[in-house]
PDB file of C-alpha atoms in Angstrom:
ATOM      1  CA  MET H   1     -26.145 -61.027 -23.902  1.00 94.00           C
ATOM      2  CA  ILE H   2     -22.807 -59.373 -24.656  1.00 97.00           C
ATOM      3  CA  LEU H   3     -21.249 -60.529 -27.917  1.00 97.00           C
ATOM      4  CA  GLY H   4     -18.129 -58.375 -27.870  1.00 98.00           C
ATOM      5  CA  ILE H   5     -16.270 -55.630 -26.049  1.00 98.00           C
ATOM      6  CA  GLY H   6     -13.528 -53.402 -27.423  1.00 98.00           C
ATOM      7  CA  SER H   7     -11.629 -50.304 -26.359  1.00 98.00           C
ATOM      8  CA  ASP H   8      -8.983 -48.127 -27.934  1.00 98.00           C
ATOM      9  CA  LEU H   9      -6.855 -45.112 -27.079  1.00 98.00           C
ATOM     10  CA  SER H  10      -5.745 -42.900 -29.964  1.00 98.00           C
ATOM     11  CA  ASP H  11      -3.129 -40.141 -29.916  1.00 98.00           C
ATOM     12  CA  ILE H  12      -4.655 -36.974 -31.410  1.00 98.00           C
ATOM     13  CA  ARG H  13      -1.170 -35.759 -32.398  1.00 98.00           C
ATOM     14  CA  ARG H  14      -0.634 -38.901 -34.469  1.00 98.00           C
ATOM     15  CA  ILE H  15      -3.965 -38.397 -36.242  1.00 98.00           C
ATOM     16  CA  GLN H  16      -3.057 -34.742 -36.898  1.00 98.00           C
ATOM     17  CA  ALA H  17       0.274 -35.859 -38.366  1.00 98.00           C
ATOM     18  CA  SER H  18      -1.546 -38.298 -40.686  1.00 98.00           C
ATOM     19  CA  LEU H  19      -3.976 -35.566 -41.734  1.00 97.00           C
ATOM     20  CA  ASP H  20      -1.050 -33.215 -42.435  1.00 97.00           C
ATOM     21  CA  ARG H  21       0.993 -35.792 -44.315  1.00 97.00           C
ATOM     22  CA  PHE H  22      -1.662 -37.699 -46.275  1.00 97.00           C
ATOM     23  CA  GLY H  23      -4.644 -35.313 -46.294  1.00 95.00           C
ATOM     24  CA  ASP H  24      -7.633 -36.577 -48.267  1.00 96.00           C
ATOM     25  CA  ARG H  25      -5.954 -39.921 -48.951  1.00 97.00           C
ATOM     26  CA  PHE H  26      -6.062 -40.659 -45.199  1.00 97.00           C
ATOM     27  CA  ARG H  27      -9.547 -39.158 -44.743  1.00 97.00           C
ATOM     28  CA  ASN H  28     -11.049 -41.098 -47.651  1.00 97.00           C
ATOM     29  CA  ARG H  29      -9.367 -44.394 -46.736  1.00 95.00           C
ATOM     30  CA  CYS H  30     -10.426 -44.434 -43.095  1.00 96.00           C
ATOM     31  CA  PHE H  31     -13.592 -42.366 -42.724  1.00 97.00           C
ATOM     32  CA  THR H  32     -17.085 -42.351 -44.171  1.00 97.00           C
ATOM     33  CA  GLU H  33     -18.511 -39.274 -45.855  1.00 96.00           C
ATOM     34  CA  ILE H  34     -20.673 -38.565 -42.792  1.00 95.00           C
ATOM     35  CA  GLU H  35     -17.633 -38.767 -40.495  1.00 97.00           C
ATOM     36  CA  ARG H  36     -15.595 -36.473 -42.737  1.00 97.00           C
ATOM     37  CA  ARG H  37     -18.384 -33.881 -42.923  1.00 96.00           C
ATOM     38  CA  ARG H  38     -18.926 -33.942 -39.166  1.00 95.00           C
ATOM     39  CA  SER H  39     -15.223 -33.809 -38.285  1.00 97.00           C
ATOM     40  CA  GLU H  40     -14.390 -31.024 -40.744  1.00 96.00           C
ATOM     41  CA  ALA H  41     -17.170 -28.890 -39.225  1.00 96.00           C
ATOM     42  CA  LYS H  42     -15.471 -29.007 -35.805  1.00 94.00           C
ATOM     43  CA  PRO H  43     -12.960 -26.367 -34.660  1.00 93.00           C
ATOM     44  CA  ASP H  44     -10.513 -29.183 -33.807  1.00 94.00           C
ATOM     45  CA  ALA H  45     -10.982 -31.675 -36.638  1.00 97.00           C
ATOM     46  CA  ALA H  46      -8.068 -33.859 -35.476  1.00 98.00           C
ATOM     47  CA  SER H  47      -9.774 -34.567 -32.115  1.00 97.00           C
ATOM     48  CA  SER H  48     -12.990 -35.529 -33.882  1.00 97.00           C
ATOM     49  CA  TYR H  49     -11.146 -37.804 -36.317  1.00 98.00           C
ATOM     50  CA  ALA H  50      -9.142 -39.348 -33.461  1.00 98.00           C
ATOM     51  CA  LYS H  51     -12.317 -40.262 -31.535  1.00 98.00           C
ATOM     52  CA  ARG H  52     -13.767 -41.861 -34.662  1.00 98.00           C
ATOM     53  CA  PHE H  53     -10.504 -43.682 -35.349  1.00 98.00           C
ATOM     54  CA  ALA H  54     -10.522 -45.057 -31.799  1.00 98.00           C
ATOM     55  CA  ALA H  55     -14.187 -46.095 -32.220  1.00 98.00           C
ATOM     56  CA  LYS H  56     -13.322 -48.084 -35.354  1.00 97.00           C
ATOM     57  CA  GLU H  57     -10.413 -49.820 -33.615  1.00 96.00           C
ATOM     58  CA  ALA H  58     -12.618 -50.622 -30.608  1.00 97.00           C
ATOM     59  CA  CYS H  59     -15.370 -51.937 -32.886  1.00 97.00           C
ATOM     60  CA  ALA H  60     -12.939 -54.170 -34.793  1.00 96.00           C
ATOM     61  CA  LYS H  61     -11.830 -55.611 -31.449  1.00 96.00           C
ATOM     62  CA  ALA H  62     -15.435 -56.157 -30.344  1.00 97.00           C
ATOM     63  CA  LEU H  63     -16.112 -57.949 -33.638  1.00 96.00           C
ATOM     64  CA  GLY H  64     -13.190 -60.241 -32.806  1.00 92.00           C
ATOM     65  CA  THR H  65     -11.495 -59.676 -36.161  1.00 87.00           C
ATOM     66  CA  GLY H  66      -9.379 -56.584 -35.888  1.00 77.00           C
ATOM     67  CA  LEU H  67      -8.875 -55.006 -39.294  1.00 80.00           C
ATOM     68  CA  ARG H  68      -8.661 -58.268 -41.213  1.00 80.00           C
ATOM     69  CA  ARG H  69     -10.993 -61.009 -42.443  1.00 82.00           C
ATOM     70  CA  GLY H  70     -12.683 -58.525 -44.770  1.00 85.00           C
ATOM     71  CA  VAL H  71     -13.249 -55.786 -42.170  1.00 91.00           C
ATOM     72  CA  PHE H  72     -12.082 -52.379 -43.421  1.00 92.00           C
ATOM     73  CA  TRP H  73     -11.965 -48.889 -41.896  1.00 92.00           C
ATOM     74  CA  ARG H  74     -14.935 -47.514 -43.831  1.00 92.00           C
ATOM     75  CA  ASP H  75     -17.063 -50.579 -42.971  1.00 96.00           C
ATOM     76  CA  MET H  76     -17.504 -48.994 -39.532  1.00 97.00           C
ATOM     77  CA  GLY H  77     -18.918 -45.482 -39.382  1.00 97.00           C
ATOM     78  CA  VAL H  78     -19.771 -43.404 -36.340  1.00 97.00           C
ATOM     79  CA  VAL H  79     -23.322 -42.074 -36.619  1.00 96.00           C
ATOM     80  CA  ASN H  80     -25.682 -40.471 -34.146  1.00 92.00           C
ATOM     81  CA  LEU H  81     -29.137 -41.628 -33.139  1.00 91.00           C
ATOM     82  CA  ARG H  82     -31.950 -39.060 -33.130  1.00 93.00           C
ATOM     83  CA  SER H  83     -31.179 -38.473 -29.446  1.00 94.00           C
ATOM     84  CA  GLY H  84     -27.602 -37.513 -30.365  1.00 91.00           C
ATOM     85  CA  GLN H  85     -26.180 -40.684 -28.827  1.00 94.00           C
ATOM     86  CA  PRO H  86     -23.294 -42.066 -30.905  1.00 96.00           C
ATOM     87  CA  THR H  87     -23.321 -45.574 -32.308  1.00 96.00           C
ATOM     88  CA  LEU H  88     -21.728 -47.368 -35.244  1.00 98.00           C
ATOM     89  CA  ALA H  89     -23.299 -48.208 -38.594  1.00 97.00           C
ATOM     90  CA  LEU H  90     -21.653 -51.277 -40.112  1.00 98.00           C
ATOM     91  CA  THR H  91     -21.432 -52.201 -43.792  1.00 96.00           C
ATOM     92  CA  GLY H  92     -19.457 -54.669 -45.888  1.00 96.00           C
ATOM     93  CA  GLY H  93     -17.266 -57.145 -44.027  1.00 95.00           C
ATOM     94  CA  ALA H  94     -18.019 -55.603 -40.622  1.00 97.00           C
ATOM     95  CA  ALA H  95     -21.779 -56.052 -41.155  1.00 96.00           C
ATOM     96  CA  ALA H  96     -21.201 -59.629 -42.344  1.00 95.00           C
ATOM     97  CA  ARG H  97     -19.139 -60.425 -39.232  1.00 96.00           C
ATOM     98  CA  LEU H  98     -21.794 -58.873 -36.987  1.00 97.00           C
ATOM     99  CA  ALA H  99     -24.490 -61.010 -38.631  1.00 97.00           C
ATOM    100  CA  GLU H 100     -22.289 -64.095 -38.251  1.00 95.00           C
ATOM    101  CA  MET H 101     -21.810 -63.549 -34.512  1.00 96.00           C
ATOM    102  CA  THR H 102     -25.452 -62.632 -33.735  1.00 97.00           C
ATOM    103  CA  PRO H 103     -27.444 -65.632 -32.482  1.00 97.00           C
ATOM    104  CA  PRO H 104     -30.643 -66.603 -34.331  1.00 97.00           C
ATOM    105  CA  GLY H 105     -33.711 -64.827 -32.963  1.00 97.00           C
ATOM    106  CA  HIS H 106     -31.649 -61.856 -31.757  1.00 98.00           C
ATOM    107  CA  ARG H 107     -30.700 -58.433 -33.061  1.00 97.00           C
ATOM    108  CA  ALA H 108     -27.375 -56.771 -32.416  1.00 97.00           C
ATOM    109  CA  VAL H 109     -27.130 -53.373 -30.733  1.00 97.00           C
ATOM    110  CA  ILE H 110     -23.843 -51.471 -30.708  1.00 97.00           C
ATOM    111  CA  HIS H 111     -23.124 -49.220 -27.726  1.00 97.00           C
ATOM    112  CA  LEU H 112     -20.397 -46.620 -28.207  1.00 98.00           C
ATOM    113  CA  SER H 113     -18.811 -44.157 -25.823  1.00 98.00           C
ATOM    114  CA  MET H 114     -16.148 -41.690 -27.008  1.00 98.00           C
ATOM    115  CA  THR H 115     -14.166 -39.016 -25.204  1.00 97.00           C
ATOM    116  CA  ASP H 116     -11.056 -36.948 -25.663  1.00 97.00           C
ATOM    117  CA  ASP H 117      -8.661 -35.072 -23.423  1.00 97.00           C
ATOM    118  CA  HIS H 118      -5.775 -33.733 -25.462  1.00 96.00           C
ATOM    119  CA  PRO H 119      -3.566 -35.440 -26.509  1.00 98.00           C
ATOM    120  CA  TYR H 120      -5.691 -38.609 -26.343  1.00 98.00           C
ATOM    121  CA  ALA H 121      -9.026 -39.815 -27.649  1.00 98.00           C
ATOM    122  CA  GLN H 122     -10.691 -42.919 -26.297  1.00 98.00           C
ATOM    123  CA  ALA H 123     -13.577 -45.153 -27.343  1.00 98.00           C
ATOM    124  CA  PHE H 124     -15.407 -48.140 -25.853  1.00 98.00           C
ATOM    125  CA  VAL H 125     -17.689 -50.446 -27.826  1.00 98.00           C
ATOM    126  CA  ILE H 126     -20.048 -53.067 -26.481  1.00 98.00           C
ATOM    127  CA  ILE H 127     -21.980 -55.268 -28.896  1.00 98.00           C
ATOM    128  CA  GLU H 128     -25.117 -56.651 -27.317  1.00 98.00           C
ATOM    129  CA  ALA H 129     -27.601 -59.225 -28.634  1.00 98.00           C
ATOM    130  CA  LEU H 130     -31.219 -58.586 -27.707  1.00 97.00           C
ATOM    131  CA  PRO H 131     -34.125 -60.958 -28.382  1.00 96.00           C
ATOM    132  CA  GLU H 132     -36.184 -59.899 -31.391  1.00 93.00           C
ATOM    133  CA  ALA H 133     -39.578 -58.610 -30.314  1.00 79.00           C
TER     134      ALA H 133
END
């Protein structure tokens, strides 16, 4: 069953402006260490950060909280499965909200799709509950 759906469109130019203006303060406030390492290794770091920013916004919408009720930017981190497929790893308030919304006897699976076409980055998140095996 679907527990939540979220989408977001992020302007890569706006993310670049934040990187230029606030530098590490912006990076450290919004992104996990894994996300920072991965984005900084890309030729166009701003596009990578913008996709991750959009993924966090989409996830917060799918959780039904937005960035409030104890859900913070770094509580949602884009990670890749062994196959390379992106998903989100949740900690802190985001993990607590996910546990709260997951029905007993089920486990939550987060599906994430990200794309960019300058000057925009886009992300879709679907949170699904599957019966525990």
